[in-house]
XYZ file of C-alpha atoms in Angstrom:
156
model
C 25.921 -38.180 -18.347
C 29.317 -36.504 -18.362
C 29.979 -34.508 -21.513
C 33.449 -34.096 -22.919
C 34.970 -30.602 -22.598
C 35.269 -28.595 -25.800
C 37.692 -25.906 -26.941
C 36.354 -22.356 -27.064
C 37.080 -22.177 -30.790
C 34.481 -24.883 -31.490
C 31.580 -22.576 -30.589
C 33.046 -19.188 -31.476
C 30.593 -17.237 -33.627
C 30.626 -14.122 -35.795
C 27.328 -12.465 -36.644
C 27.448 -9.667 -39.237
C 24.606 -7.507 -40.441
C 24.341 -4.282 -42.427
C 22.401 -1.673 -40.490
C 19.325 -0.639 -42.467
C 16.999 2.379 -42.077
C 14.385 0.297 -40.211
C 16.946 -0.181 -37.382
C 17.559 3.534 -36.871
C 16.042 6.723 -35.544
C 15.426 9.803 -37.661
C 19.041 10.933 -37.126
C 20.356 7.795 -38.843
C 21.717 6.271 -35.619
C 20.901 2.627 -34.935
C 18.735 2.029 -31.849
C 20.604 0.586 -28.881
C 17.847 -2.018 -28.533
C 18.588 -3.284 -32.039
C 22.238 -3.771 -31.104
C 21.290 -5.503 -27.837
C 19.020 -7.901 -29.742
C 21.920 -8.827 -32.025
C 24.218 -9.254 -29.001
C 21.665 -11.701 -27.541
C 21.459 -13.583 -30.854
C 25.254 -13.926 -31.131
C 25.498 -15.195 -27.539
C 22.603 -17.584 -28.186
C 24.361 -19.116 -31.193
C 27.705 -19.563 -29.394
C 26.044 -21.095 -26.300
C 23.839 -23.392 -28.399
C 26.820 -24.589 -30.437
C 28.628 -25.415 -27.193
C 25.754 -27.037 -25.283
C 23.789 -28.470 -28.245
C 20.709 -27.789 -26.094
C 18.055 -25.100 -25.834
C 19.543 -22.050 -24.138
C 18.119 -18.867 -22.639
C 19.710 -15.653 -21.438
C 19.789 -15.320 -17.658
C 21.656 -12.009 -17.477
C 23.662 -9.421 -19.366
C 26.152 -7.102 -17.739
C 26.193 -3.395 -18.503
C 27.185 -2.173 -21.919
C 28.594 1.170 -22.970
C 28.247 2.286 -26.572
C 31.549 4.040 -27.312
C 30.536 5.222 -30.792
C 27.256 5.575 -32.660
C 26.353 2.941 -35.239
C 24.828 4.419 -38.375
C 22.697 3.284 -41.280
C 24.957 1.529 -43.784
C 27.492 0.334 -41.195
C 28.268 -3.386 -41.015
C 27.794 -4.479 -37.412
C 30.098 -7.380 -36.515
C 29.519 -9.289 -33.282
C 32.072 -11.868 -32.132
C 30.792 -14.253 -29.460
C 32.874 -16.752 -27.514
C 32.493 -18.659 -24.287
C 34.719 -17.511 -21.446
C 33.359 -19.608 -18.568
C 31.220 -22.704 -18.105
C 29.495 -23.837 -14.910
C 27.143 -26.807 -14.508
C 24.328 -25.469 -16.692
C 25.380 -21.869 -17.249
C 27.821 -20.393 -19.716
C 29.245 -16.886 -19.798
C 29.563 -15.610 -23.344
C 31.627 -12.555 -24.225
C 30.332 -10.579 -27.206
C 32.559 -7.953 -28.804
C 30.781 -5.382 -30.971
C 32.412 -3.571 -33.883
C 31.048 -1.316 -36.606
C 32.697 -1.378 -39.975
C 32.308 1.846 -41.944
C 32.095 0.096 -45.303
C 32.762 3.104 -47.532
C 35.724 4.244 -45.430
C 37.240 0.840 -44.684
C 37.395 1.836 -41.014
C 36.436 -0.366 -38.051
C 35.348 1.027 -34.667
C 35.077 -0.876 -31.407
C 31.550 -0.143 -30.226
C 31.584 -2.071 -26.959
C 31.323 -5.498 -25.410
C 29.015 -7.412 -23.111
C 29.089 -10.583 -21.068
C 25.915 -12.656 -21.067
C 25.030 -15.610 -18.889
C 23.246 -18.263 -20.911
C 21.623 -21.322 -19.303
C 21.097 -24.664 -21.029
C 17.670 -26.271 -20.606
C 16.508 -29.861 -20.930
C 13.340 -30.898 -22.772
C 11.258 -30.016 -19.680
C 12.687 -26.495 -19.470
C 14.932 -27.202 -16.473
C 18.630 -26.290 -16.272
C 20.796 -29.124 -17.563
C 24.497 -29.920 -17.491
C 26.762 -28.658 -20.287
C 30.242 -29.694 -21.403
C 33.191 -27.888 -19.876
C 35.551 -25.727 -21.889
C 39.196 -26.263 -22.667
C 41.252 -23.155 -21.900
C 44.302 -23.195 -24.166
C 45.875 -19.755 -23.757
C 46.798 -17.461 -20.890
C 44.260 -14.945 -22.228
C 41.481 -17.583 -22.138
C 42.445 -18.575 -18.574
C 42.486 -14.912 -17.473
C 39.056 -14.212 -19.021
C 37.627 -17.362 -17.437
C 38.996 -16.378 -14.015
C 37.426 -12.901 -14.388
C 34.100 -14.492 -15.404
C 34.156 -16.746 -12.328
C 34.771 -13.662 -10.171
C 31.782 -11.876 -11.782
C 29.654 -14.974 -11.175
C 30.603 -15.086 -7.496
C 29.796 -11.376 -7.142
C 26.380 -11.848 -8.785
C 25.596 -14.784 -6.484
C 26.595 -12.802 -3.382
C 24.332 -9.917 -4.469
C 21.479 -12.330 -5.200
C 21.335 -11.364 -8.894
């Protein structure tokens, strides 16, 4: 069954959560693992909205935390598809921390995750394509395809 391509905006997702003491170490800095879990959740939602299937993470590229995230910060994660293959989707997640009392927003980092759609038997299944409407979307999709080719050559 061929599925109609969808615009990126249809599955774009924003996940926001206030960072609480349970997420942090004794210095008040949020654990990197907590942030990575939220990155995975944001990518999961965007990929699921696009595929309307079960999805799992196949890979995540490296991530650099440019600033610490502290207790009381609002963590905002923006997830959007940048590339779609047959059953895989690359989702870009941008991470920002909003210092609520200061009204200041810091770019924390970004990650690209490969999510794979699964059928009811747990096997990879075809997903709709994406409609690239802007030069920026086309550029990001081209870069994602290049990353995919590099991963496949390395055997990742």
